mmCIF file of C-alpha atoms and ligand atoms in Angstrom:
data_model
loop_
_atom_site.group_PDB
_atom_site.id
_atom_site.type_symbol
_atom_site.label_atom_id
_atom_site.label_comp_id
_atom_site.label_asym_id
_atom_site.label_seq_id
_atom_site.Cartn_x
_atom_site.Cartn_y
_atom_site.Cartn_z
ATOM 1 C CA MET A 1 82.232 136.738 106.923
ATOM 2 C CA THR A 2 84.308 136.772 103.676
ATOM 3 C CA ASP A 3 82.535 135.614 100.517
ATOM 4 C CA PRO A 4 83.386 132.080 99.399
ATOM 5 C CA LEU A 5 85.771 131.573 96.487
ATOM 6 C CA THR A 6 84.312 129.723 93.517
ATOM 7 C CA ILE A 7 86.473 126.940 92.064
ATOM 8 C CA VAL A 8 85.637 125.423 88.681
ATOM 9 C CA ALA A 9 85.239 121.745 89.564
ATOM 10 C CA ARG A 10 83.458 118.514 88.789
ATOM 11 C CA PRO A 11 80.541 117.798 89.010
ATOM 12 C CA PHE A 12 79.830 121.515 89.590
ATOM 13 C CA ALA A 13 81.512 124.569 91.122
ATOM 14 C CA TYR A 14 83.001 124.223 94.622
ATOM 15 C CA GLN A 15 82.548 127.083 97.086
ATOM 16 C CA LEU A 16 85.600 127.506 99.325
ATOM 17 C CA PRO A 17 85.129 129.641 102.431
ATOM 18 C CA PRO A 18 88.467 131.419 103.059
ATOM 19 C CA GLY A 19 90.031 130.401 106.366
ATOM 20 C CA GLN A 20 87.576 127.555 106.932
ATOM 21 C CA ALA A 21 89.092 125.187 104.375
ATOM 22 C CA ALA A 22 92.017 123.025 105.479
ATOM 23 C CA LEU A 23 94.516 121.584 103.025
ATOM 24 C CA VAL A 24 94.785 117.891 103.955
ATOM 25 C CA ILE A 25 97.916 116.217 102.612
ATOM 26 C CA ILE A 26 97.647 112.460 102.919
ATOM 27 C CA ASP A 27 100.687 110.242 103.556
ATOM 28 C CA MET A 28 103.313 111.976 101.395
ATOM 29 C CA GLN A 29 105.894 109.814 103.159
ATOM 30 C CA ARG A 30 109.220 108.424 102.058
ATOM 31 C CA ASP A 31 107.806 104.910 102.700
ATOM 32 C CA PHE A 32 105.349 105.356 99.823
ATOM 33 C CA ILE A 33 107.287 107.606 97.446
ATOM 34 C CA GLU A 34 110.935 106.514 97.649
ATOM 35 C CA PRO A 35 112.610 103.236 96.672
ATOM 36 C CA GLY A 36 113.185 100.855 99.607
ATOM 37 C CA GLY A 37 109.985 101.735 101.483
ATOM 38 C CA PHE A 38 106.648 100.072 102.156
ATOM 39 C CA GLY A 39 105.211 100.827 98.709
ATOM 40 C CA ALA A 40 108.219 99.314 96.985
ATOM 41 C CA SER A 41 108.096 96.245 99.268
ATOM 42 C CA LEU A 42 104.687 95.454 97.792
ATOM 43 C CA GLY A 43 106.186 95.421 94.302
ATOM 44 C CA ASN A 44 104.905 98.845 93.235
ATOM 45 C CA ASP A 45 106.579 101.248 90.830
ATOM 46 C CA VAL A 46 107.053 104.087 93.336
ATOM 47 C CA SER A 47 108.204 106.560 90.662
ATOM 48 C CA ARG A 48 104.514 107.007 89.746
ATOM 49 C CA LEU A 49 103.845 108.911 92.982
ATOM 50 C CA GLU A 50 106.563 111.542 92.500
ATOM 51 C CA ALA A 51 104.356 113.472 90.033
ATOM 52 C CA ALA A 52 102.051 114.594 92.852
ATOM 53 C CA VAL A 53 104.800 116.173 94.958
ATOM 54 C CA GLY A 54 105.319 119.399 92.933
ATOM 55 C CA PRO A 55 101.590 120.232 92.580
ATOM 56 C CA THR A 56 101.084 119.535 96.291
ATOM 57 C CA ARG A 57 103.906 121.971 97.076
ATOM 58 C CA VAL A 58 102.126 124.646 95.002
ATOM 59 C CA LEU A 59 98.981 124.170 97.116
ATOM 60 C CA LEU A 60 100.979 124.077 100.333
ATOM 61 C CA ASP A 61 102.709 127.375 99.498
ATOM 62 C CA ALA A 62 99.331 128.955 98.702
ATOM 63 C CA TRP A 63 97.777 127.802 101.970
ATOM 64 C CA ARG A 64 100.797 128.905 103.988
ATOM 65 C CA ALA A 65 100.852 132.329 102.297
ATOM 66 C CA ARG A 66 97.253 132.867 103.407
ATOM 67 C CA GLY A 67 97.733 131.467 106.908
ATOM 68 C CA TRP A 68 95.017 128.864 106.295
ATOM 69 C CA PRO A 69 95.034 125.536 108.176
ATOM 70 C CA VAL A 70 97.197 122.685 106.912
ATOM 71 C CA VAL A 71 96.923 119.049 108.014
ATOM 72 C CA HIS A 72 99.542 116.410 107.181
ATOM 73 C CA THR A 73 98.881 112.726 107.774
ATOM 74 C CA ARG A 74 101.364 109.890 108.123
ATOM 75 C CA GLU A 75 100.404 106.226 107.950
ATOM 76 C CA CYS A 76 102.524 104.557 110.614
ATOM 77 C CA HIS A 77 102.357 102.226 113.575
ATOM 78 C CA LEU A 78 103.587 102.151 117.148
ATOM 79 C CA ALA A 79 107.015 100.540 117.604
ATOM 80 C CA ASP A 80 105.468 97.541 119.393
ATOM 81 C CA LEU A 81 102.966 97.132 116.505
ATOM 82 C CA SER A 82 100.086 96.935 119.010
ATOM 83 C CA ASP A 83 97.988 99.040 116.605
ATOM 84 C CA LEU A 84 98.664 96.761 113.620
ATOM 85 C CA PRO A 85 96.027 94.035 113.189
ATOM 86 C CA PRO A 86 96.978 90.804 111.394
ATOM 87 C CA ALA A 87 94.311 91.734 108.834
ATOM 88 C CA LYS A 88 96.614 94.561 107.762
ATOM 89 C CA ARG A 89 100.035 92.998 108.330
ATOM 90 C CA ASP A 90 99.416 89.642 106.646
ATOM 91 C CA ARG A 91 98.590 90.748 103.127
ATOM 92 C CA GLY A 92 100.186 89.602 99.891
ATOM 93 C CA SER A 93 103.710 88.209 99.669
ATOM 94 C CA PRO A 94 105.796 91.324 100.176
ATOM 95 C CA ALA A 95 109.584 91.354 100.332
ATOM 96 C CA LEU A 96 109.230 92.960 103.772
ATOM 97 C CA ARG A 97 106.239 93.389 106.078
ATOM 98 C CA ILE A 98 105.208 96.379 108.196
ATOM 99 C CA GLY A 99 107.622 96.588 111.138
ATOM 100 C CA ASP A 100 110.463 94.762 109.371
ATOM 101 C CA PRO A 101 113.804 96.589 109.042
ATOM 102 C CA GLY A 102 114.474 98.091 105.615
ATOM 103 C CA PRO A 103 116.866 100.627 104.094
ATOM 104 C CA MET A 104 114.841 103.513 105.608
ATOM 105 C CA GLY A 105 114.339 101.893 109.014
ATOM 106 C CA ARG A 106 111.406 99.751 110.112
ATOM 107 C CA LEU A 107 108.629 99.865 107.526
ATOM 108 C CA LEU A 108 105.705 102.170 108.412
ATOM 109 C CA VAL A 109 106.826 102.540 112.026
ATOM 110 C CA ARG A 110 106.380 105.889 113.739
ATOM 111 C CA GLY A 111 109.566 107.933 114.003
ATOM 112 C CA GLU A 112 111.576 105.858 111.502
ATOM 113 C CA PRO A 113 113.158 107.707 108.528
ATOM 114 C CA GLY A 114 110.774 106.053 106.052
ATOM 115 C CA SER A 115 107.706 107.268 107.944
ATOM 116 C CA GLN A 116 108.734 110.918 107.533
ATOM 117 C CA ILE A 117 107.098 113.194 105.003
ATOM 118 C CA VAL A 118 109.280 113.892 101.945
ATOM 119 C CA PRO A 119 111.538 116.906 102.619
ATOM 120 C CA SER A 120 109.889 119.301 100.135
ATOM 121 C CA LEU A 121 106.519 118.894 101.884
ATOM 122 C CA ALA A 122 107.780 118.679 105.478
ATOM 123 C CA PRO A 123 105.385 120.185 108.046
ATOM 124 C CA VAL A 124 106.281 123.483 109.695
ATOM 125 C CA SER A 125 105.439 124.739 113.169
ATOM 126 C CA GLY A 126 101.710 125.299 113.676
ATOM 127 C CA GLU A 127 100.586 122.734 111.113
ATOM 128 C CA VAL A 128 98.636 119.692 112.292
ATOM 129 C CA VAL A 129 100.377 116.319 111.905
ATOM 130 C CA ILE A 130 98.218 113.214 112.344
ATOM 131 C CA ASP A 131 99.806 109.776 112.730
ATOM 132 C CA LYS A 132 97.232 107.209 111.677
ATOM 133 C CA PRO A 133 97.253 103.405 111.897
ATOM 134 C CA GLY A 134 94.572 102.928 109.258
ATOM 135 C CA LYS A 135 93.705 104.031 105.787
ATOM 136 C CA GLY A 136 91.204 106.654 106.891
ATOM 137 C CA ALA A 137 92.671 109.632 108.773
ATOM 138 C CA PHE A 138 89.685 109.852 111.159
ATOM 139 C CA TYR A 139 90.041 106.276 112.446
ATOM 140 C CA ALA A 140 91.805 106.145 115.854
ATOM 141 C CA THR A 141 93.195 109.693 115.563
ATOM 142 C CA PRO A 142 92.433 113.170 116.979
ATOM 143 C CA LEU A 143 91.689 114.609 113.499
ATOM 144 C CA GLN A 144 88.012 115.434 114.076
ATOM 145 C CA GLY A 145 88.829 117.391 117.257
ATOM 146 C CA GLU A 146 91.655 119.278 115.526
ATOM 147 C CA LEU A 147 89.367 120.332 112.659
ATOM 148 C CA GLN A 148 86.698 121.477 115.118
ATOM 149 C CA ARG A 149 89.315 123.450 117.085
ATOM 150 C CA LEU A 150 90.364 125.199 113.851
ATOM 151 C CA GLY A 151 86.762 125.944 112.782
ATOM 152 C CA VAL A 152 87.205 123.998 109.555
ATOM 153 C CA THR A 153 84.166 123.044 107.465
ATOM 154 C CA HIS A 154 85.797 122.326 104.081
ATOM 155 C CA LEU A 155 88.690 119.994 103.197
ATOM 156 C CA VAL A 156 90.899 120.238 100.106
ATOM 157 C CA PHE A 157 92.767 116.969 99.516
ATOM 158 C CA ALA A 158 96.185 116.122 98.128
ATOM 159 C CA GLY A 159 98.350 113.058 98.673
ATOM 160 C CA VAL A 160 98.750 109.355 98.076
ATOM 161 C CA THR A 161 97.406 106.985 97.164
ATOM 162 C CA THR A 162 94.248 108.267 95.511
ATOM 163 C CA GLU A 163 92.179 105.114 95.772
ATOM 164 C CA VAL A 164 93.392 103.924 99.173
ATOM 165 C CA CYS A 165 94.105 106.478 101.914
ATOM 166 C CA VAL A 166 92.919 109.615 100.082
ATOM 167 C CA GLN A 167 89.589 108.176 99.000
ATOM 168 C CA THR A 168 89.004 106.451 102.357
ATOM 169 C CA THR A 169 89.619 109.703 104.235
ATOM 170 C CA MET A 170 87.380 111.680 101.872
ATOM 171 C CA ARG A 171 84.564 109.207 102.492
ATOM 172 C CA GLU A 172 85.068 109.402 106.261
ATOM 173 C CA ALA A 173 85.091 113.212 106.026
ATOM 174 C CA ASN A 174 81.931 113.328 103.926
ATOM 175 C CA ASP A 175 80.139 111.163 106.499
ATOM 176 C CA ARG A 176 81.200 113.684 109.166
ATOM 177 C CA GLY A 177 79.756 116.627 107.236
ATOM 178 C CA TYR A 178 82.864 118.106 105.579
ATOM 179 C CA GLU A 179 82.654 119.472 102.025
ATOM 180 C CA CYS A 180 85.556 117.762 100.237
ATOM 181 C CA LEU A 181 87.531 118.615 97.089
ATOM 182 C CA ILE A 182 90.373 116.573 95.594
ATOM 183 C CA VAL A 183 93.011 118.334 93.476
ATOM 184 C CA GLU A 184 93.744 116.065 90.532
ATOM 185 C CA GLU A 185 97.445 116.752 89.874
ATOM 186 C CA ALA A 186 98.218 116.679 93.609
ATOM 187 C CA THR A 187 97.247 113.049 94.056
ATOM 188 C CA ALA A 188 98.696 109.863 92.587
ATOM 189 C CA SER A 189 98.405 106.112 92.586
ATOM 190 C CA TYR A 190 100.733 103.226 91.725
ATOM 191 C CA PHE A 191 97.948 102.367 89.258
ATOM 192 C CA PRO A 192 96.982 105.340 87.030
ATOM 193 C CA GLU A 193 93.695 103.669 86.113
ATOM 194 C CA PHE A 194 92.770 103.398 89.819
ATOM 195 C CA LYS A 195 93.440 107.131 90.270
ATOM 196 C CA ALA A 196 91.098 107.962 87.388
ATOM 197 C CA GLN A 197 88.409 105.596 88.647
ATOM 198 C CA ALA A 198 88.654 106.785 92.252
ATOM 199 C CA ILE A 199 88.135 110.390 91.152
ATOM 200 C CA ALA A 200 85.267 109.295 88.923
ATOM 201 C CA MET A 201 83.635 107.561 91.925
ATOM 202 C CA ILE A 202 84.061 110.645 94.115
ATOM 203 C CA VAL A 203 82.319 112.998 91.675
ATOM 204 C CA ALA A 204 79.685 110.561 90.343
ATOM 205 C CA GLN A 205 76.021 110.819 91.256
ATOM 206 C CA GLY A 206 76.160 114.582 91.735
ATOM 207 C CA GLY A 207 79.326 114.481 93.857
ATOM 208 C CA ILE A 208 78.329 111.641 96.163
ATOM 209 C CA VAL A 209 81.638 111.945 98.038
ATOM 210 C CA GLY A 210 82.825 115.372 96.873
ATOM 211 C CA TRP A 211 84.345 117.456 94.103
ATOM 212 C CA ALA A 212 87.469 117.256 91.891
ATOM 213 C CA ALA A 213 89.327 120.201 90.366
ATOM 214 C CA GLY A 214 92.523 120.793 88.443
ATOM 215 C CA LEU A 215 95.399 122.625 90.113
ATOM 216 C CA ASP A 216 95.084 125.579 87.722
ATOM 217 C CA ALA A 217 91.424 126.017 88.586
ATOM 218 C CA VAL A 218 92.204 126.045 92.310
ATOM 219 C CA MET A 219 95.091 128.492 91.910
ATOM 220 C CA GLU A 220 93.041 130.714 89.611
ATOM 221 C CA SER A 221 90.346 131.179 92.205
ATOM 222 C CA LEU A 222 92.885 131.785 94.988
ATOM 223 C CA ARG A 223 94.493 134.624 92.970
HETATM 224 C C1 LIG B 1 98.453 102.477 101.132
HETATM 225 C C2 LIG B 1 98.075 104.838 101.400
HETATM 226 N N1 LIG B 1 98.277 102.524 99.803
HETATM 227 N N2 LIG B 1 98.584 105.905 102.009
HETATM 228 N N3 LIG B 1 98.450 103.608 101.861
HETATM 229 O O1 LIG B 1 98.649 101.419 101.672
HETATM 230 O O2 LIG B 1 97.320 104.965 100.451
#
């Protein structure tokens, strides 16, 4: 077995076993990142999320160059909305609700233009794509089976938003025994203070959920 790579991280160094660490890119969809989508319908400044796209592409290129596993998730619902509970749909006073028609098709509905991953991060053949109805990517999806099939033990996270779907999925993954790292520049929130606090929560108490590292530190150890 190849020796693990050591990544300078918080709260202490992260050991990445080559080939057994999947890059998990959470919900980098037009509906969250572009004007006219679900994120914008909730009154958010969607331009804040754009900053995570370039760093995520750097990670994606690195994983692809090594032939390591890549997982993309998309938060979206069935066209008949049978997987959308009122507890999720009836929140706030948005301009549009999930399932309503918007400029990029029906909001957060599977197969609509808005539910697609932004073009620069679009999945390629062989990569795992998980459509998820919830915030956590393990809930009501085949993710656990896919990771077992690939022999993955470690998960490196990118995506949006840090404190909602990224953090929820990291917590689910930690409970299932995965060693999780979040890459700071490759994640973003509509609320910068929530991003900082979510990462602080992840690494607190000796890494109670996982580790955090800067993009340079990850790339340095991959070199
Ligand atoms: C949200 C997500 N924020 N992908 N979804 O509703 O974080």
